[in-house]
Coordinates of C-alpha atoms and ligand atoms in Angstrom, one line a residue:
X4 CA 0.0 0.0 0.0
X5 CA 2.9 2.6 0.6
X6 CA 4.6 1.7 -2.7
X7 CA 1.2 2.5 -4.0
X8 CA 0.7 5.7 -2.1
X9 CA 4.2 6.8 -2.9
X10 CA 4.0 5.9 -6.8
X11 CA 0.2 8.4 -6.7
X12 CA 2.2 10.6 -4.5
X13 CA 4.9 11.0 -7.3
X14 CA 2.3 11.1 -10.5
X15 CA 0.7 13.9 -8.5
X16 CA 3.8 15.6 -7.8
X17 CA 5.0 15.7 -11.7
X18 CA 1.6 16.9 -12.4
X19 CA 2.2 19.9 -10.3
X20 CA 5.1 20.5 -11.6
X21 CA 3.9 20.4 -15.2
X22 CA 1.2 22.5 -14.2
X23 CA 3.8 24.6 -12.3
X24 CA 6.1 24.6 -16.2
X25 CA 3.0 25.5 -18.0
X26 CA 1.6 28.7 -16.5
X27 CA 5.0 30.0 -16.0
X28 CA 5.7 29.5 -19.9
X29 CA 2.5 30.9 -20.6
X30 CA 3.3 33.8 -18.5
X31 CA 6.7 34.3 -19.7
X32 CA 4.8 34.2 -23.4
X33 CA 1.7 36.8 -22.4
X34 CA 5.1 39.2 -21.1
X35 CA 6.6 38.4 -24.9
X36 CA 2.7 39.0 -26.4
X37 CA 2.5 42.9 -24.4
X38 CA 6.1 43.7 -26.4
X39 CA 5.2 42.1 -29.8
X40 CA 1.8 44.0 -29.9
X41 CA -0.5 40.2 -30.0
X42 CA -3.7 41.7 -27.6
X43 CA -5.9 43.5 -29.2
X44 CA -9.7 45.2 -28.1
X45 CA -12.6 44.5 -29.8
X46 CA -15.6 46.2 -28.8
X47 CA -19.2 45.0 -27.5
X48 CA -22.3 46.7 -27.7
X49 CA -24.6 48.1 -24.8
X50 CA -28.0 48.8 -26.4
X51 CA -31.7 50.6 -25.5
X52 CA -34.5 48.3 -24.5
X53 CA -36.5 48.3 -26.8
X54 CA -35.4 49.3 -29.4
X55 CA -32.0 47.8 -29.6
X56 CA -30.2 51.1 -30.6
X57 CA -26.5 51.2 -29.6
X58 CA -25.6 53.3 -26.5
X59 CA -22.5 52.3 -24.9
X60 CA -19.5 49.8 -25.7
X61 CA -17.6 47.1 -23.4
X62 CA -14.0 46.9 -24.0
X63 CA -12.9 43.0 -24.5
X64 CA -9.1 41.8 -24.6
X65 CA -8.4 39.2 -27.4
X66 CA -4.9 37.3 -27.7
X67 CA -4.2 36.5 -30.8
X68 CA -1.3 33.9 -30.6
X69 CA 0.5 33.1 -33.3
X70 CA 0.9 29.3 -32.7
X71 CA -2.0 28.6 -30.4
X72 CA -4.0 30.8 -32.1
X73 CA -7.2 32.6 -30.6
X74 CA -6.8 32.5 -26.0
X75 CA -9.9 33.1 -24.2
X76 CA -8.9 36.0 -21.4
X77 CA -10.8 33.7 -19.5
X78 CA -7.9 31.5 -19.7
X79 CA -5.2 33.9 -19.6
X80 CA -6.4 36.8 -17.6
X81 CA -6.1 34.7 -14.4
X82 CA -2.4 34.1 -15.1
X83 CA -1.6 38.1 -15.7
X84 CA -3.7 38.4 -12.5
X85 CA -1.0 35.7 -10.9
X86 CA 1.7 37.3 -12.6
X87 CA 1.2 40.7 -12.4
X88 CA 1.5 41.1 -15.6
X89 CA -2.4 42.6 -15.4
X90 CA -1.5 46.0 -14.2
X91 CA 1.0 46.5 -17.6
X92 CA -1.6 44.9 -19.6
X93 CA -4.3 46.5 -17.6
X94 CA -2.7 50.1 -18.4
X95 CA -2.0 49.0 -22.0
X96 CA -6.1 48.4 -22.6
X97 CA -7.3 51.4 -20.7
X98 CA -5.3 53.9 -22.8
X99 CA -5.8 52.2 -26.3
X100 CA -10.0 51.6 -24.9
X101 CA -9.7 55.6 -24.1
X102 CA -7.7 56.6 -27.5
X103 CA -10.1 54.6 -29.6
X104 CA -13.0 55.9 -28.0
X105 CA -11.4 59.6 -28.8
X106 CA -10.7 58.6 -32.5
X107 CA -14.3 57.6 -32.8
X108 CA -15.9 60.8 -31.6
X109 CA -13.3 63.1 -33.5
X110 CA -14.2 60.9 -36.9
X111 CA -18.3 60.3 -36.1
X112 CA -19.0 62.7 -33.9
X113 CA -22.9 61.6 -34.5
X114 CA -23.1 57.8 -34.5
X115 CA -20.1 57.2 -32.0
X116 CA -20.9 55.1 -28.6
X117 CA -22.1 58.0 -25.3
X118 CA -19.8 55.5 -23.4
X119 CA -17.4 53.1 -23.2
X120 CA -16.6 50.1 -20.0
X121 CA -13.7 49.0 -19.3
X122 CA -13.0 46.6 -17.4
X123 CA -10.8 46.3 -14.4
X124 CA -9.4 43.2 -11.8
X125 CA -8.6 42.9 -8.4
X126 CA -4.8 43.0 -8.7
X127 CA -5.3 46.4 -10.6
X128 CA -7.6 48.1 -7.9
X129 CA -5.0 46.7 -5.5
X130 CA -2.3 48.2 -6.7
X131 CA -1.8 51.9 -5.8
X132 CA -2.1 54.7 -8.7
X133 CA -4.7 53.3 -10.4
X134 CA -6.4 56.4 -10.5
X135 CA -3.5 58.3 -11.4
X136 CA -3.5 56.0 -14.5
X137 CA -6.6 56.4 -15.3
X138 CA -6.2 60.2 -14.6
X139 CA -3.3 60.6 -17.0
X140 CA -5.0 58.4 -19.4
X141 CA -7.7 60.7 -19.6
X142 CA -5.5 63.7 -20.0
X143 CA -3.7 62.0 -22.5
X144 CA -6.5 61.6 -24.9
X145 CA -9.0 64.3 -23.8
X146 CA -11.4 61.9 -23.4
X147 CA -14.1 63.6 -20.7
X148 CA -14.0 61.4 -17.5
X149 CA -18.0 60.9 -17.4
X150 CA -17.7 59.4 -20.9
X151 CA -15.5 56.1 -19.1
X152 CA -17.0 53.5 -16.9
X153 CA -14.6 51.4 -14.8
X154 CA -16.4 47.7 -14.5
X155 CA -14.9 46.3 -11.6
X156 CA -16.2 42.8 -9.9
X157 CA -17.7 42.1 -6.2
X158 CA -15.1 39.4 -5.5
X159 CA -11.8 42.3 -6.7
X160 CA -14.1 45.1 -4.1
X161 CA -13.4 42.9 -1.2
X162 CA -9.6 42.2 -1.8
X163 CA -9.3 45.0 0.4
X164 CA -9.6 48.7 2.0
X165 CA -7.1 49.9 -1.1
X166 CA -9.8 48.7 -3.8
X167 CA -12.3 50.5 -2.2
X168 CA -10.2 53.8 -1.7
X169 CA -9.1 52.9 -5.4
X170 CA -12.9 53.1 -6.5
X171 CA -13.6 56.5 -4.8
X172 CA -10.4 57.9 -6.1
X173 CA -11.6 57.4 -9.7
X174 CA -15.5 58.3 -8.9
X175 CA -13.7 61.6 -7.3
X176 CA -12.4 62.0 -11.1
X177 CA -15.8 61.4 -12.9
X178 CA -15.2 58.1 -13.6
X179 CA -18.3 56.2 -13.7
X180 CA -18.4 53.0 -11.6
X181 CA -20.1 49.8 -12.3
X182 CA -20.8 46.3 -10.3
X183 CA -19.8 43.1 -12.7
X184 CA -21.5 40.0 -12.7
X185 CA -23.7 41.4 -10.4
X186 CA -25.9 39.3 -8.1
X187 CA -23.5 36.4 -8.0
X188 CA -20.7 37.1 -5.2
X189 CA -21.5 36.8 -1.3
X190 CA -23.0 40.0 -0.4
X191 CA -23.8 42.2 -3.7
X192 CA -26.6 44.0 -1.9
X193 CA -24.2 44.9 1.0
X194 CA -21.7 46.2 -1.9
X195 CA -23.9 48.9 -2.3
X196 CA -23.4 50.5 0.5
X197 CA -19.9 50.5 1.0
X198 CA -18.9 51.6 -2.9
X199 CA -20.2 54.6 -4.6
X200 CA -22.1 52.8 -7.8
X201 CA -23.2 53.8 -11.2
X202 CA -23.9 50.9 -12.9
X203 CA -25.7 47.5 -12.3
X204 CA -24.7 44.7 -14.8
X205 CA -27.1 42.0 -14.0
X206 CA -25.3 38.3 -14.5
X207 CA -26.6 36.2 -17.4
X208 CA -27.6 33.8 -14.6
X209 CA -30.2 36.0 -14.2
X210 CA -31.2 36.7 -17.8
X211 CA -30.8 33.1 -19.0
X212 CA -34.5 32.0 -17.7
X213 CA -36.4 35.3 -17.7
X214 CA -39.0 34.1 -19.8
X215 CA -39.6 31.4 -17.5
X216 CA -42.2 32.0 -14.4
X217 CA -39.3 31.4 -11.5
X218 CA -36.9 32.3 -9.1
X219 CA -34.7 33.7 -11.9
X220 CA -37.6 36.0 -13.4
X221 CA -38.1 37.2 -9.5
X222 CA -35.0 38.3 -8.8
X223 CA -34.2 40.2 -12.1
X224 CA -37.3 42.0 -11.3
X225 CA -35.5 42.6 -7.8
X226 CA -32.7 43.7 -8.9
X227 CA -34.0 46.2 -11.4
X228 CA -36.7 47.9 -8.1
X229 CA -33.1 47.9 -6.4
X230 CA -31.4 50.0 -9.0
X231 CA -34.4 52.1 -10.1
X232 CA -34.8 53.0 -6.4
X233 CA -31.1 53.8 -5.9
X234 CA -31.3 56.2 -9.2
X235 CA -28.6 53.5 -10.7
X236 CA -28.3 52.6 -14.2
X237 CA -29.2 48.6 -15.0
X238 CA -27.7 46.8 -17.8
X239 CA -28.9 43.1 -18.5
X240 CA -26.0 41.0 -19.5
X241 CA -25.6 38.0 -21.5
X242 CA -29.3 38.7 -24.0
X243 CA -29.9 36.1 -26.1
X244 CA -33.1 36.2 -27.7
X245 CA -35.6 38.4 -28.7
X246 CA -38.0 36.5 -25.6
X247 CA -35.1 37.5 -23.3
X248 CA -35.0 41.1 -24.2
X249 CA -39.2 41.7 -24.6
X250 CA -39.6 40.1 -21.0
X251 CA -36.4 42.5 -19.5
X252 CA -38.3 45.1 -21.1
X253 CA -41.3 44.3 -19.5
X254 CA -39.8 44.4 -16.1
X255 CA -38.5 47.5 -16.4
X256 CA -34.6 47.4 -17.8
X257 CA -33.8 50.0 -20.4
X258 CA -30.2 48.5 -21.4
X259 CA -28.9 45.3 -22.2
X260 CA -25.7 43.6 -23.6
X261 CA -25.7 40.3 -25.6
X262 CA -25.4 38.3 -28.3
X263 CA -28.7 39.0 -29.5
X264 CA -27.9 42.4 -30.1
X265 CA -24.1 42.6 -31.2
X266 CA -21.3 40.3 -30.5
X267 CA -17.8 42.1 -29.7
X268 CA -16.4 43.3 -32.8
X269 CA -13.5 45.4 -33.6
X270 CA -15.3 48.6 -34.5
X271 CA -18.4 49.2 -32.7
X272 CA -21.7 49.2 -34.1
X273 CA -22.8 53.1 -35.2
X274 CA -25.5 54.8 -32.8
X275 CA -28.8 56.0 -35.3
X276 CA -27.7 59.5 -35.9
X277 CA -30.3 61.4 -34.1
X278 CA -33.8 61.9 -35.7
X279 CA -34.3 65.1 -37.5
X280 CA -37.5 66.3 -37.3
Ligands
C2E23 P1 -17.2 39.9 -18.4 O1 -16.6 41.1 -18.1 O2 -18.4 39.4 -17.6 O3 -17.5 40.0 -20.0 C1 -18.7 39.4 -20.6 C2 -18.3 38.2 -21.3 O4 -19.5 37.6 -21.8 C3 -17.4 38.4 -22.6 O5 -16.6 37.2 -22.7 C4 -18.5 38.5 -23.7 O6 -17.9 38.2 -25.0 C5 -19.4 37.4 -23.2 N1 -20.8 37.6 -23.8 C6 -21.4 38.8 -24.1 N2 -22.7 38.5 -24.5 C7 -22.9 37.2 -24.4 C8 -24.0 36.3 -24.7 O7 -25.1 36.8 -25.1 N3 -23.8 35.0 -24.5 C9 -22.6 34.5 -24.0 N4 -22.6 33.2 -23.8 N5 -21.6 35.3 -23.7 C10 -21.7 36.6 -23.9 P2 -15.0 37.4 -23.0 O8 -14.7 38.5 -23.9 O9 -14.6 36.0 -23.3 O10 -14.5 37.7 -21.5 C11 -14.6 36.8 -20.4 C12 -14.1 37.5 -19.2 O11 -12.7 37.8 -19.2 C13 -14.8 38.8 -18.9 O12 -16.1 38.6 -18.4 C14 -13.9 39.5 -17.9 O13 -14.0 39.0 -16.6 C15 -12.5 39.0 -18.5 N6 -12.0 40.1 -19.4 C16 -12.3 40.3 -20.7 N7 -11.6 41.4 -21.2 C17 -11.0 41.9 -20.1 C18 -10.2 43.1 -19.9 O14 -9.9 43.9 -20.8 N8 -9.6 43.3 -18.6 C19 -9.9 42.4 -17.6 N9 -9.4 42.7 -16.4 N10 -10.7 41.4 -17.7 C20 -11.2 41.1 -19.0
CA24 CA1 -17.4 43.2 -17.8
CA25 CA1 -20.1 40.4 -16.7
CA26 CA1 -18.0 37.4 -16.1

């Protein structure tokens, strides 16, 4: 039985060391992918309900590896997190997110996006100066600091006191805030007040059976009383269908994001230029 023990004990050790080999080479190659210039944004849209006109845009990261091919940042975003490679990275996306978003409303002043989201992790908001970033960013482009929303996640709130001074820091600038996945982590209600907030974005947990009479249906209908009645903005994530969106609508949500209505893209989708009457 020891022999046998000892021989698991061994497979299990080589496996953690292969694990060990293979997120440090795929760190060392995400360091080589910042230099090289392989990330790239693309750009989701945040539309009116119901009429499924484009308002804002979330900011995506993309990897495009030239042997691997396409990595989700579901996959490697937890490694720059590790890493700290995310707070390079992190600074890379918010200034070309901001200096796109610039180039869009110099070129179309008309159709371009009211607002762009861009998202940011828990090793960012624990490092000190985000704001400064963000600040000099801003500066940098001339992009007006209400026209940014920082999307930030319950789970990256509650690594600590810094996050949260972090998050008043950049709502002190203007900086629009908003809660990620919300409705999923330990105490979302609670969040609300301990962070100053801006923006709801309601999990597709929640969105994924709205049209079905249940606990699901209830507590998007919650959640939308909750940020109605605390003057917050509400964005449905993760719409799929046209039932999804009409029964949203019907609740009371006046954006959503969503497959149904754009999938990211590299250029975002043109508001309607405004109506002439
Ligand atoms: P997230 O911030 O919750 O972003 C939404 C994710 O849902 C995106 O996946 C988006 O493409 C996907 N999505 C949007 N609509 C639909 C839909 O209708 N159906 C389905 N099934 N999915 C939909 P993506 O781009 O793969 O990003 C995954 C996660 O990686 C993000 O979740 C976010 O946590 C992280 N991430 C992505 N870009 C960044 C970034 O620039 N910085 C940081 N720190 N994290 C990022
Ligand atoms: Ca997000
Ligand atoms: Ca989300
Ligand atoms: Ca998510």
């Amino acid at each position: 039985a020891a022999k046998c023990s000892g021989g698991r004990w061994r497979r299990y050790a080589a496996g953690l060391d292969e694990h060990t080999d293979e997120k440090a080479r795929l760190g060392a190659e995400l360091r080589a992918a910042l230099d090289t210039g392989e990330f790239r944004l693309v750009y989701q849209p945040i539309v009116s309900l119901p009429s499924g006109d484009p308002r804002y845009v979330e900011a995506l990261v993309r990897w495009q590896h030239p042997q691997r091919g396409f990595v989700s940042p579901a996959e490697f975003v937890p490694v720059t997190e590790e890493n700290g490679l995310i707070v390079e990275l992190g600074e890379w996306i918010m200034r070309t997110a901001c200096s796109d978003f610039a180039r869009w409303h110099a070129e179309h002043p008309a159709t371009a996006p009211e607002r762009i989201s861009v998202n940011v992790s828990a090793r960012q908001l624990a490092e000190p100066g985000l704001a400064a970033m963000v600040a000099a960013v801003l500066a940098e482009t001339g992009m007006p600091a209400g026209r940014l929303i920082v999307e930030v996640t319950e789970t990256a709130v509650f690594s600590g006191g810094v996050a949260v001074r972090a998050i008043e820091d950049l709502h002190a600038l203007g900086v629009g805030i908003a809660l990620d996945d919300f409705g999923t982590g330990h105490s979302s209600l609670g969040l609300l007040q301990t962070v100053p907030v801006d923006v709801l974005k309601v999990d597709k947990s929640f969105v994924d059976n709205v049209t079905m009479a249940g606990r699901h249906a209830v507590i998007a209908e919650a959640l939308i009383r909750v940020s109605d009645g605390l003057g917050l903005s509400a964005v449905a994530e993760g719409v799929e269908t046209a039932e999804q969106a009409a029964e949203l609508h019907r609740l009371g949500y006046r954006l959503a994001q969503g497959y149904h209505f754009g999938k990211p893209a590299a250029e975002p989708t043109a508001r309607r230029t405004a109506a002439v009457a």
